[in-house]
Amino acid sequence: MATHKLLLLPGDGIGPEVMAEVKRLIRWMNERGIARFETEEGLVGGSCYDAHKVAVTEETMAKAKAADAVIFGAVGGPKWDGVPYDVRPEAGLLRLRKDLGLFANLRPAVCYPALADASSLKREAVEGLDIMIVRELTGGVYFGEPKTITDLGNGQKRAIDTQVYDTYEIERIARVAFELARKRRNKVTSSEKRNVMKSGVLWHEVVNQVHQREYKDVQLEHQLADACGMQLVRWPKQFDVIVCDNLFGDMLSDVASMLTGSLGMLPSASLGEVDAKTKTRRSLYEPVHGSAPDIAGKGMANPIAMIASFGMALRYSFGMIKEAEWIDQAIAGTLAKGLRTPDIASPGAATVGTQQMGEAVIKELERVASS
Ligand code: IPM
Ligand code: MG
């Protein structure tokens, strides 16, 4: 059995609390002889700033590059509102994404049957929902230069962010979306603002070219990003795979998360290019939710997005498809039994804390794995 090296970066706020439940899961898998994971841990975000005055250290970056996968909690919080922009907590996450070349961010939004009533939409709109947002993650306005605030000297300042995409960046993310669609319901919706932005014009053109050249068998449609946001809350089941740039993907995935009942339910995988020689790719797995400073330290955070993110690591980094499915089944089973963290609380269901939820998922996993 191969040994897989994991770098755990719990981060700030509820990050360490939900990561504790992934550690429990890793322990379970190791003890049961299902896998051999070796773990190392590091600081990132505000907790790293407190210790080292940077959002991520060179040493941690080197470990992240050497790991088979990085498992990431969350960063940020009001405590670090005043720190210099370059070393703010989020800078640690953005550097990991950029320096590891993690251009493809997969954000599946699945509505578990037991949670259909926890969504802000009606049950019939979300029951059985299963969509995949493919967000470009290393380009666009997040990283484009110039990115500045200039003092104009007349009492005015000017802020500039740059939205920039090259053909190859659009091509490779489009391919990820089309490949995923082929394994799902064979439909891709590409989303941009070509009516206002040049980057949207190019995005639209390149996605069409890749489709014509390589993926004619997949159904492709285009939706302007504002309309796509509207359609997501109107009738989300029309979507299979949505592909979009970094900023629209950030927004649309937060919108999609509420369809599933709670932001505490959404996992994500950030993937790099497959290495032609080793057939492996760099990867980082993180829940879509943030550090939730308002509930940090109270043991009430929902660990499901973090646990499901680890499930995505099994699927996309280690080819452990069966075990990844076990985790999905264990989550569905635990919810079906009526266990709820406060974010997904419902009348008649037992409200539990982070640790109880983590333990319950493992108990259910044990049952699924033995049957
Ligand atoms: C996300 C987050 C990050 C982003 C923040 C924490 C920098 O909102 O992963 O969706 O904007 O990408
Ligand atoms: Mg976000």
mmCIF file of C-alpha atoms and ligand atoms in Angstrom:
data_model
loop_
_atom_site.group_PDB
_atom_site.id
_atom_site.type_symbol
_atom_site.label_atom_id
_atom_site.label_comp_id
_atom_site.label_asym_id
_atom_site.label_seq_id
_atom_site.Cartn_x
_atom_site.Cartn_y
_atom_site.Cartn_z
ATOM 1 C CA MET A 1 0.000 0.000 0.000
ATOM 2 C CA ALA A 2 1.381 3.391 -1.023
ATOM 3 C CA THR A 3 2.073 6.041 1.598
ATOM 4 C CA HIS A 4 0.366 9.377 0.937
ATOM 5 C CA LYS A 5 1.907 12.524 2.395
ATOM 6 C CA LEU A 6 -0.616 15.112 3.536
ATOM 7 C CA LEU A 7 0.084 18.640 4.681
ATOM 8 C CA LEU A 8 -2.667 19.820 7.042
ATOM 9 C CA LEU A 9 -3.144 23.588 7.278
ATOM 10 C CA PRO A 10 -5.993 24.226 9.738
ATOM 11 C CA GLY A 11 -5.664 28.036 9.634
ATOM 12 C CA ASP A 12 -7.876 30.356 11.684
ATOM 13 C CA GLY A 13 -11.285 30.545 13.319
ATOM 14 C CA ILE A 14 -13.252 27.322 12.942
ATOM 15 C CA GLY A 15 -10.483 25.919 10.682
ATOM 16 C CA PRO A 16 -8.766 23.959 13.483
ATOM 17 C CA GLU A 17 -12.115 22.706 14.828
ATOM 18 C CA VAL A 18 -13.270 21.213 11.539
ATOM 19 C CA MET A 19 -9.753 19.955 10.764
ATOM 20 C CA ALA A 20 -9.837 17.969 14.018
ATOM 21 C CA GLU A 21 -12.654 15.912 12.507
ATOM 22 C CA VAL A 22 -10.608 15.210 9.375
ATOM 23 C CA LYS A 23 -7.754 14.071 11.612
ATOM 24 C CA ARG A 24 -10.194 11.690 13.259
ATOM 25 C CA LEU A 25 -11.127 10.375 9.815
ATOM 26 C CA ILE A 26 -7.479 9.962 8.782
ATOM 27 C CA ARG A 27 -6.778 8.062 12.006
ATOM 28 C CA TRP A 28 -9.738 5.795 11.318
ATOM 29 C CA MET A 29 -8.554 5.038 7.772
ATOM 30 C CA ASN A 30 -4.999 4.335 8.917
ATOM 31 C CA GLU A 31 -6.080 2.118 11.823
ATOM 32 C CA ARG A 32 -8.486 0.197 9.672
ATOM 33 C CA GLY A 33 -5.728 -0.430 7.119
ATOM 34 C CA ILE A 34 -7.684 1.286 4.332
ATOM 35 C CA ALA A 35 -4.848 3.670 3.527
ATOM 36 C CA ARG A 36 -1.499 4.857 4.782
ATOM 37 C CA PHE A 37 -1.509 8.590 5.348
ATOM 38 C CA GLU A 38 1.425 10.477 6.825
ATOM 39 C CA THR A 39 0.538 13.924 8.045
ATOM 40 C CA GLU A 40 2.437 17.090 8.790
ATOM 41 C CA GLU A 41 0.910 20.306 10.029
ATOM 42 C CA GLY A 42 1.639 23.965 9.406
ATOM 43 C CA LEU A 43 0.389 27.460 10.118
ATOM 44 C CA VAL A 44 -1.365 29.621 7.570
ATOM 45 C CA GLY A 45 -3.286 32.895 7.603
ATOM 46 C CA GLY A 46 -3.680 34.964 10.752
ATOM 47 C CA SER A 47 -2.224 32.288 13.005
ATOM 48 C CA CYS A 48 0.910 32.273 10.845
ATOM 49 C CA TYR A 49 1.020 36.081 10.870
ATOM 50 C CA ASP A 50 0.911 36.075 14.672
ATOM 51 C CA ALA A 51 3.880 33.703 14.831
ATOM 52 C CA HIS A 52 5.979 34.799 11.826
ATOM 53 C CA LYS A 53 4.594 38.140 10.522
ATOM 54 C CA VAL A 54 3.736 36.523 7.168
ATOM 55 C CA ALA A 55 0.590 34.709 5.987
ATOM 56 C CA VAL A 56 2.549 31.601 5.000
ATOM 57 C CA THR A 57 6.252 30.798 5.507
ATOM 58 C CA GLU A 58 8.743 29.608 2.885
ATOM 59 C CA GLU A 59 9.122 26.416 4.872
ATOM 60 C CA THR A 60 5.391 25.699 4.671
ATOM 61 C CA MET A 61 5.386 26.512 0.955
ATOM 62 C CA ALA A 62 8.168 23.958 0.438
ATOM 63 C CA LYS A 63 6.216 21.361 2.407
ATOM 64 C CA ALA A 64 3.097 22.092 0.368
ATOM 65 C CA LYS A 65 5.041 21.525 -2.847
ATOM 66 C CA ALA A 66 6.426 18.243 -1.551
ATOM 67 C CA ALA A 67 3.091 16.911 -0.244
ATOM 68 C CA ASP A 68 0.807 14.596 -2.223
ATOM 69 C CA ALA A 69 -2.103 16.820 -1.172
ATOM 70 C CA VAL A 70 -2.702 19.858 1.019
ATOM 71 C CA ILE A 71 -5.758 19.822 3.287
ATOM 72 C CA PHE A 72 -6.749 23.378 4.156
ATOM 73 C CA GLY A 73 -9.179 24.709 6.799
ATOM 74 C CA ALA A 74 -9.979 28.419 6.600
ATOM 75 C CA VAL A 75 -8.225 31.773 7.088
ATOM 76 C CA GLY A 76 -9.031 35.274 8.273
ATOM 77 C CA GLY A 77 -10.929 37.115 10.964
ATOM 78 C CA PRO A 78 -11.474 40.602 12.397
ATOM 79 C CA LYS A 79 -8.387 40.217 14.580
ATOM 80 C CA TRP A 80 -6.239 40.757 11.465
ATOM 81 C CA ASP A 81 -8.270 43.532 9.832
ATOM 82 C CA GLY A 82 -5.445 45.996 10.401
ATOM 83 C CA VAL A 83 -2.466 43.968 9.168
ATOM 84 C CA PRO A 84 -0.630 45.104 5.991
ATOM 85 C CA TYR A 85 -2.397 44.021 2.773
ATOM 86 C CA ASP A 86 0.488 41.819 1.571
ATOM 87 C CA VAL A 87 0.453 39.691 4.701
ATOM 88 C CA ARG A 88 -3.300 39.614 5.395
ATOM 89 C CA PRO A 89 -4.516 36.055 6.125
ATOM 90 C CA GLU A 90 -6.058 35.549 2.658
ATOM 91 C CA ALA A 91 -2.668 36.210 1.055
ATOM 92 C CA GLY A 92 -1.479 32.840 2.389
ATOM 93 C CA LEU A 93 -4.246 30.969 0.606
ATOM 94 C CA LEU A 94 -3.819 32.945 -2.608
ATOM 95 C CA ARG A 95 -0.085 32.258 -2.654
ATOM 96 C CA LEU A 96 -0.680 28.530 -2.179
ATOM 97 C CA ARG A 97 -3.119 28.503 -5.098
ATOM 98 C CA LYS A 98 -0.818 30.530 -7.353
ATOM 99 C CA ASP A 99 2.545 28.954 -6.524
ATOM 100 C CA LEU A 100 1.188 25.400 -6.660
ATOM 101 C CA GLY A 101 -0.479 26.186 -10.011
ATOM 102 C CA LEU A 102 -3.923 25.116 -8.795
ATOM 103 C CA PHE A 103 -5.879 26.586 -11.701
ATOM 104 C CA ALA A 104 -8.949 24.362 -11.491
ATOM 105 C CA ASN A 105 -11.295 24.753 -8.552
ATOM 106 C CA LEU A 106 -14.093 22.200 -8.368
ATOM 107 C CA ARG A 107 -17.023 23.175 -6.164
ATOM 108 C CA PRO A 108 -19.800 20.592 -6.172
ATOM 109 C CA ALA A 109 -23.144 21.714 -4.750
ATOM 110 C CA VAL A 110 -25.173 18.688 -3.774
ATOM 111 C CA CYS A 111 -28.416 18.855 -1.854
ATOM 112 C CA TYR A 112 -28.699 15.833 0.411
ATOM 113 C CA PRO A 113 -32.315 14.608 0.600
ATOM 114 C CA ALA A 114 -32.438 15.163 4.357
ATOM 115 C CA LEU A 115 -31.492 18.833 3.918
ATOM 116 C CA ALA A 116 -33.936 19.868 1.202
ATOM 117 C CA ASP A 117 -35.935 21.839 3.764
ATOM 118 C CA ALA A 118 -32.865 23.632 5.161
ATOM 119 C CA SER A 119 -32.348 25.468 1.861
ATOM 120 C CA SER A 120 -33.698 28.971 1.429
ATOM 121 C CA LEU A 121 -35.390 27.733 -1.758
ATOM 122 C CA LYS A 122 -38.441 25.508 -1.893
ATOM 123 C CA ARG A 123 -37.905 21.775 -1.573
ATOM 124 C CA GLU A 124 -38.946 21.048 -5.181
ATOM 125 C CA ALA A 125 -36.331 23.503 -6.461
ATOM 126 C CA VAL A 126 -33.387 21.864 -4.691
ATOM 127 C CA GLU A 127 -34.267 18.256 -3.915
ATOM 128 C CA GLY A 128 -31.805 16.025 -5.775
ATOM 129 C CA LEU A 129 -29.671 19.007 -6.847
ATOM 130 C CA ASP A 130 -26.201 18.029 -8.040
ATOM 131 C CA ILE A 131 -24.204 20.707 -9.830
ATOM 132 C CA MET A 132 -20.498 21.307 -10.248
ATOM 133 C CA ILE A 133 -19.015 24.783 -10.409
ATOM 134 C CA VAL A 134 -15.630 24.831 -12.112
ATOM 135 C CA ARG A 135 -13.912 28.044 -11.132
ATOM 136 C CA GLU A 136 -10.688 29.290 -12.720
ATOM 137 C CA LEU A 137 -8.428 29.878 -9.732
ATOM 138 C CA THR A 138 -5.037 31.312 -10.638
ATOM 139 C CA GLY A 139 -5.902 34.128 -13.016
ATOM 140 C CA GLY A 140 -8.312 36.982 -13.604
ATOM 141 C CA VAL A 141 -8.779 39.940 -11.347
ATOM 142 C CA TYR A 142 -7.407 38.097 -8.300
ATOM 143 C CA PHE A 143 -3.869 38.181 -9.660
ATOM 144 C CA GLY A 144 -3.851 40.605 -12.601
ATOM 145 C CA GLU A 145 -1.367 43.508 -12.577
ATOM 146 C CA PRO A 146 -1.502 46.435 -12.038
ATOM 147 C CA LYS A 147 -3.302 46.126 -8.730
ATOM 148 C CA THR A 148 -2.845 49.449 -7.001
ATOM 149 C CA ILE A 149 -4.271 52.390 -5.118
ATOM 150 C CA THR A 150 -2.688 55.661 -6.268
ATOM 151 C CA ASP A 151 -3.009 59.038 -4.581
ATOM 152 C CA LEU A 152 -3.953 61.528 -7.292
ATOM 153 C CA GLY A 153 -2.858 64.427 -5.112
ATOM 154 C CA ASN A 154 -6.162 66.328 -5.393
ATOM 155 C CA GLY A 155 -7.883 64.662 -2.494
ATOM 156 C CA GLN A 156 -8.772 61.765 -4.772
ATOM 157 C CA LYS A 157 -7.358 58.274 -4.955
ATOM 158 C CA ARG A 158 -7.592 55.800 -7.808
ATOM 159 C CA ALA A 159 -7.912 52.041 -7.285
ATOM 160 C CA ILE A 160 -7.074 49.615 -10.074
ATOM 161 C CA ASP A 161 -7.617 45.875 -10.333
ATOM 162 C CA THR A 162 -6.851 44.132 -13.594
ATOM 163 C CA GLN A 163 -8.989 41.430 -15.122
ATOM 164 C CA VAL A 164 -6.735 39.488 -17.487
ATOM 165 C CA TYR A 165 -6.965 36.106 -19.232
ATOM 166 C CA ASP A 166 -4.787 34.461 -21.866
ATOM 167 C CA THR A 167 -6.116 31.870 -24.303
ATOM 168 C CA TYR A 168 -4.299 28.956 -22.644
ATOM 169 C CA GLU A 169 -5.831 29.727 -19.254
ATOM 170 C CA ILE A 170 -9.342 29.596 -20.691
ATOM 171 C CA GLU A 171 -8.587 26.488 -22.736
ATOM 172 C CA ARG A 172 -7.328 24.420 -19.826
ATOM 173 C CA ILE A 173 -10.202 25.300 -17.481
ATOM 174 C CA ALA A 174 -12.721 24.667 -20.276
ATOM 175 C CA ARG A 175 -11.209 21.190 -20.779
ATOM 176 C CA VAL A 176 -11.595 20.419 -17.071
ATOM 177 C CA ALA A 177 -15.274 21.400 -17.299
ATOM 178 C CA PHE A 178 -15.959 19.369 -20.463
ATOM 179 C CA GLU A 179 -14.162 16.300 -19.064
ATOM 180 C CA LEU A 180 -16.217 16.445 -15.870
ATOM 181 C CA ALA A 181 -19.449 16.922 -17.833
ATOM 182 C CA ARG A 182 -18.767 13.748 -19.821
ATOM 183 C CA LYS A 183 -18.770 11.794 -16.563
ATOM 184 C CA ARG A 184 -21.917 13.533 -15.347
ATOM 185 C CA ARG A 185 -24.955 14.739 -17.338
ATOM 186 C CA ASN A 186 -22.918 15.955 -20.300
ATOM 187 C CA LYS A 187 -23.790 19.642 -20.128
ATOM 188 C CA VAL A 188 -21.573 22.717 -19.606
ATOM 189 C CA THR A 189 -22.810 26.257 -18.970
ATOM 190 C CA SER A 190 -20.092 28.843 -19.528
ATOM 191 C CA SER A 191 -20.588 32.109 -17.710
ATOM 192 C CA GLU A 192 -18.978 35.522 -18.343
ATOM 193 C CA LYS A 193 -19.881 39.176 -19.078
ATOM 194 C CA ARG A 194 -19.023 39.461 -22.779
ATOM 195 C CA ASN A 195 -21.571 42.269 -23.068
ATOM 196 C CA VAL A 196 -19.310 44.493 -20.920
ATOM 197 C CA MET A 197 -15.851 42.924 -20.633
ATOM 198 C CA LYS A 198 -13.182 42.083 -23.212
ATOM 199 C CA SER A 199 -12.099 39.168 -21.063
ATOM 200 C CA GLY A 200 -15.669 37.898 -21.410
ATOM 201 C CA VAL A 201 -15.480 38.186 -25.215
ATOM 202 C CA LEU A 202 -12.297 36.104 -25.283
ATOM 203 C CA TRP A 203 -13.649 33.633 -22.721
ATOM 204 C CA HIS A 204 -16.748 33.026 -24.858
ATOM 205 C CA GLU A 205 -14.701 32.638 -28.042
ATOM 206 C CA VAL A 206 -12.143 30.231 -26.577
ATOM 207 C CA VAL A 207 -14.728 28.041 -24.820
ATOM 208 C CA ASN A 208 -16.574 27.741 -28.164
ATOM 209 C CA GLN A 209 -13.341 26.789 -29.961
ATOM 210 C CA VAL A 210 -12.414 24.110 -27.434
ATOM 211 C CA HIS A 211 -15.955 22.769 -27.673
ATOM 212 C CA GLN A 212 -15.911 22.651 -31.505
ATOM 213 C CA ARG A 213 -12.445 21.112 -31.623
ATOM 214 C CA GLU A 214 -12.547 18.556 -28.829
ATOM 215 C CA TYR A 215 -15.923 18.188 -27.117
ATOM 216 C CA LYS A 216 -18.692 18.370 -29.720
ATOM 217 C CA ASP A 217 -20.476 15.519 -27.923
ATOM 218 C CA VAL A 218 -21.013 17.706 -24.834
ATOM 219 C CA GLN A 219 -23.932 20.148 -24.731
ATOM 220 C CA LEU A 220 -22.614 23.707 -24.310
ATOM 221 C CA GLU A 221 -24.594 26.799 -23.427
ATOM 222 C CA HIS A 222 -23.575 30.323 -22.433
ATOM 223 C CA GLN A 223 -25.131 32.518 -19.754
ATOM 224 C CA LEU A 224 -24.088 36.022 -18.805
ATOM 225 C CA ALA A 225 -22.823 35.897 -15.218
ATOM 226 C CA ASP A 226 -25.600 38.053 -13.776
ATOM 227 C CA ALA A 227 -28.250 35.936 -15.489
ATOM 228 C CA CYS A 228 -26.492 32.798 -14.278
ATOM 229 C CA GLY A 229 -26.735 34.057 -10.684
ATOM 230 C CA MET A 230 -30.440 34.657 -11.212
ATOM 231 C CA GLN A 231 -30.995 31.222 -12.790
ATOM 232 C CA LEU A 232 -29.140 29.576 -9.899
ATOM 233 C CA VAL A 233 -31.753 30.789 -7.451
ATOM 234 C CA ARG A 234 -34.670 30.403 -9.891
ATOM 235 C CA TRP A 235 -34.249 26.825 -11.148
ATOM 236 C CA PRO A 236 -30.802 25.424 -10.255
ATOM 237 C CA LYS A 237 -31.534 21.942 -11.573
ATOM 238 C CA GLN A 238 -31.097 23.216 -15.154
ATOM 239 C CA PHE A 239 -27.318 23.147 -14.531
ATOM 240 C CA ASP A 240 -24.815 20.323 -14.640
ATOM 241 C CA VAL A 241 -21.336 21.903 -14.879
ATOM 242 C CA ILE A 242 -20.859 25.683 -14.716
ATOM 243 C CA VAL A 243 -17.479 27.037 -15.816
ATOM 244 C CA CYS A 244 -16.433 30.602 -15.064
ATOM 245 C CA ASP A 245 -13.575 32.887 -14.143
ATOM 246 C CA ASN A 246 -12.067 33.410 -10.722
ATOM 247 C CA LEU A 247 -14.287 36.251 -9.468
ATOM 248 C CA PHE A 248 -17.609 35.057 -10.908
ATOM 249 C CA GLY A 249 -16.784 31.586 -9.577
ATOM 250 C CA ASP A 250 -16.237 32.997 -6.110
ATOM 251 C CA MET A 251 -19.659 34.641 -6.148
ATOM 252 C CA LEU A 252 -21.637 31.947 -7.917
ATOM 253 C CA SER A 253 -20.293 29.233 -5.623
ATOM 254 C CA ASP A 254 -21.401 31.126 -2.513
ATOM 255 C CA VAL A 255 -24.845 31.481 -4.110
ATOM 256 C CA ALA A 256 -24.908 27.774 -4.943
ATOM 257 C CA SER A 257 -23.917 26.836 -1.422
ATOM 258 C CA MET A 258 -27.143 28.130 0.044
ATOM 259 C CA LEU A 259 -29.116 25.889 -2.288
ATOM 260 C CA THR A 260 -27.657 22.928 -0.405
ATOM 261 C CA GLY A 261 -28.871 24.166 2.962
ATOM 262 C CA SER A 262 -25.735 25.780 4.339
ATOM 263 C CA LEU A 263 -22.340 27.140 3.396
ATOM 264 C CA GLY A 264 -21.129 24.514 5.899
ATOM 265 C CA MET A 265 -21.920 21.786 3.369
ATOM 266 C CA LEU A 266 -19.774 22.755 0.380
ATOM 267 C CA PRO A 267 -16.376 21.113 -0.217
ATOM 268 C CA SER A 268 -13.858 22.038 -2.885
ATOM 269 C CA ALA A 269 -10.854 20.671 -4.720
ATOM 270 C CA SER A 270 -8.169 22.867 -6.283
ATOM 271 C CA LEU A 271 -6.133 21.016 -8.876
ATOM 272 C CA GLY A 272 -3.037 21.685 -10.960
ATOM 273 C CA GLU A 273 -2.001 20.310 -14.333
ATOM 274 C CA VAL A 274 -1.408 16.544 -14.528
ATOM 275 C CA ASP A 275 2.341 15.878 -14.744
ATOM 276 C CA ALA A 276 2.990 13.926 -17.951
ATOM 277 C CA LYS A 277 5.716 11.807 -16.328
ATOM 278 C CA THR A 278 4.355 11.041 -12.868
ATOM 279 C CA LYS A 279 0.641 11.252 -13.805
ATOM 280 C CA THR A 280 0.101 13.094 -10.528
ATOM 281 C CA ARG A 281 -1.057 16.659 -9.965
ATOM 282 C CA ARG A 282 -0.664 19.211 -7.204
ATOM 283 C CA SER A 283 -3.811 19.601 -5.166
ATOM 284 C CA LEU A 284 -5.379 21.414 -2.251
ATOM 285 C CA TYR A 285 -8.712 20.605 -0.630
ATOM 286 C CA GLU A 286 -10.697 23.122 1.370
ATOM 287 C CA PRO A 287 -14.258 23.799 2.426
ATOM 288 C CA VAL A 288 -15.891 26.734 0.619
ATOM 289 C CA HIS A 289 -16.877 28.326 3.935
ATOM 290 C CA GLY A 290 -14.581 30.732 5.695
ATOM 291 C CA SER A 291 -13.212 30.937 9.213
ATOM 292 C CA ALA A 292 -16.599 31.992 10.721
ATOM 293 C CA PRO A 293 -15.079 34.074 13.571
ATOM 294 C CA ASP A 294 -18.540 34.589 15.096
ATOM 295 C CA ILE A 295 -18.814 30.912 16.062
ATOM 296 C CA ALA A 296 -15.113 30.015 16.374
ATOM 297 C CA GLY A 297 -14.077 28.248 19.553
ATOM 298 C CA LYS A 298 -17.623 27.232 20.409
ATOM 299 C CA GLY A 299 -17.494 23.719 18.982
ATOM 300 C CA MET A 300 -20.606 24.291 16.909
ATOM 301 C CA ALA A 301 -19.186 24.535 13.381
ATOM 302 C CA ASN A 302 -20.407 22.095 10.765
ATOM 303 C CA PRO A 303 -17.486 19.788 9.848
ATOM 304 C CA ILE A 304 -19.239 18.255 6.819
ATOM 305 C CA ALA A 305 -17.736 20.555 4.152
ATOM 306 C CA MET A 306 -14.266 19.821 5.562
ATOM 307 C CA ILE A 307 -14.891 16.066 5.722
ATOM 308 C CA ALA A 308 -16.346 16.080 2.197
ATOM 309 C CA SER A 309 -13.279 18.024 1.016
ATOM 310 C CA PHE A 310 -11.140 15.168 2.318
ATOM 311 C CA GLY A 311 -13.455 12.833 0.379
ATOM 312 C CA MET A 312 -12.599 14.827 -2.738
ATOM 313 C CA ALA A 313 -8.887 14.281 -1.971
ATOM 314 C CA LEU A 314 -9.498 10.527 -1.959
ATOM 315 C CA ARG A 315 -11.261 10.811 -5.319
ATOM 316 C CA TYR A 316 -9.076 13.284 -7.196
ATOM 317 C CA SER A 317 -5.598 12.769 -5.701
ATOM 318 C CA PHE A 318 -5.522 9.131 -4.631
ATOM 319 C CA GLY A 319 -7.946 7.362 -6.955
ATOM 320 C CA MET A 320 -9.793 5.944 -3.931
ATOM 321 C CA ILE A 321 -13.210 6.215 -5.571
ATOM 322 C CA LYS A 322 -14.918 3.566 -3.466
ATOM 323 C CA GLU A 323 -13.736 5.145 -0.226
ATOM 324 C CA ALA A 324 -14.776 8.604 -1.466
ATOM 325 C CA GLU A 325 -18.252 7.226 -2.096
ATOM 326 C CA TRP A 326 -18.301 5.727 1.402
ATOM 327 C CA ILE A 327 -17.716 9.185 2.810
ATOM 328 C CA ASP A 328 -20.574 10.661 0.771
ATOM 329 C CA GLN A 329 -22.844 7.833 1.905
ATOM 330 C CA ALA A 330 -21.779 8.269 5.524
ATOM 331 C CA ILE A 331 -22.597 11.987 5.378
ATOM 332 C CA ALA A 332 -25.990 11.315 3.775
ATOM 333 C CA GLY A 333 -26.677 8.560 6.343
ATOM 334 C CA THR A 334 -25.754 10.744 9.303
ATOM 335 C CA LEU A 335 -28.046 13.520 8.068
ATOM 336 C CA ALA A 336 -30.829 11.029 7.380
ATOM 337 C CA LYS A 337 -30.589 9.905 11.019
ATOM 338 C CA GLY A 338 -31.540 13.446 11.981
ATOM 339 C CA LEU A 339 -28.236 14.827 13.277
ATOM 340 C CA ARG A 340 -27.741 18.537 12.621
ATOM 341 C CA THR A 341 -25.189 21.176 13.500
ATOM 342 C CA PRO A 342 -26.815 24.558 14.294
ATOM 343 C CA ASP A 343 -26.367 25.935 10.740
ATOM 344 C CA ILE A 344 -28.662 23.212 9.357
ATOM 345 C CA ALA A 345 -30.860 22.791 12.431
ATOM 346 C CA SER A 346 -34.427 21.742 11.757
ATOM 347 C CA PRO A 347 -37.439 21.144 13.983
ATOM 348 C CA GLY A 348 -37.439 17.620 15.373
ATOM 349 C CA ALA A 349 -33.769 16.937 14.522
ATOM 350 C CA ALA A 350 -31.088 16.689 17.210
ATOM 351 C CA THR A 351 -28.670 19.646 17.221
ATOM 352 C CA VAL A 352 -25.105 18.503 17.850
ATOM 353 C CA GLY A 353 -21.642 20.065 17.948
ATOM 354 C CA THR A 354 -18.653 19.720 15.637
ATOM 355 C CA GLN A 355 -17.124 16.767 17.431
ATOM 356 C CA GLN A 356 -20.375 14.833 17.770
ATOM 357 C CA MET A 357 -21.084 15.316 14.096
ATOM 358 C CA GLY A 358 -17.557 14.120 13.187
ATOM 359 C CA GLU A 359 -17.907 11.066 15.402
ATOM 360 C CA ALA A 360 -21.327 10.268 13.985
ATOM 361 C CA VAL A 361 -20.008 10.395 10.405
ATOM 362 C CA ILE A 362 -17.219 7.949 11.323
ATOM 363 C CA LYS A 363 -19.669 5.625 13.036
ATOM 364 C CA GLU A 364 -21.784 5.659 9.899
ATOM 365 C CA LEU A 365 -18.652 5.162 7.793
ATOM 366 C CA GLU A 366 -17.781 2.094 9.834
ATOM 367 C CA ARG A 367 -21.257 0.713 9.070
ATOM 368 C CA VAL A 368 -21.031 1.540 5.338
ATOM 369 C CA ALA A 369 -17.529 0.046 5.053
ATOM 370 C CA SER A 370 -18.510 -3.188 6.793
ATOM 371 C CA SER A 371 -21.645 -3.797 4.761
HETATM 372 C C1 IPM B 1 -13.080 31.339 -1.430
HETATM 373 C C2 IPM B 1 -12.768 32.488 -0.528
HETATM 374 C C3 IPM B 1 -11.434 33.101 -0.927
HETATM 375 C C4 IPM B 1 -11.563 33.641 -2.340
HETATM 376 C C5 IPM B 1 -10.899 34.177 0.032
HETATM 377 C C6 IPM B 1 -10.765 33.652 1.439
HETATM 378 C C7 IPM B 1 -9.603 34.753 -0.447
HETATM 379 O O1 IPM B 1 -13.807 33.407 -0.544
HETATM 380 O O2 IPM B 1 -12.268 30.403 -1.524
HETATM 381 O O3 IPM B 1 -14.153 31.329 -2.049
HETATM 382 O O4 IPM B 1 -12.017 34.776 -2.543
HETATM 383 O O5 IPM B 1 -11.216 32.914 -3.267
HETATM 384 MG MG MG B 2 -15.526 32.789 -1.655
#
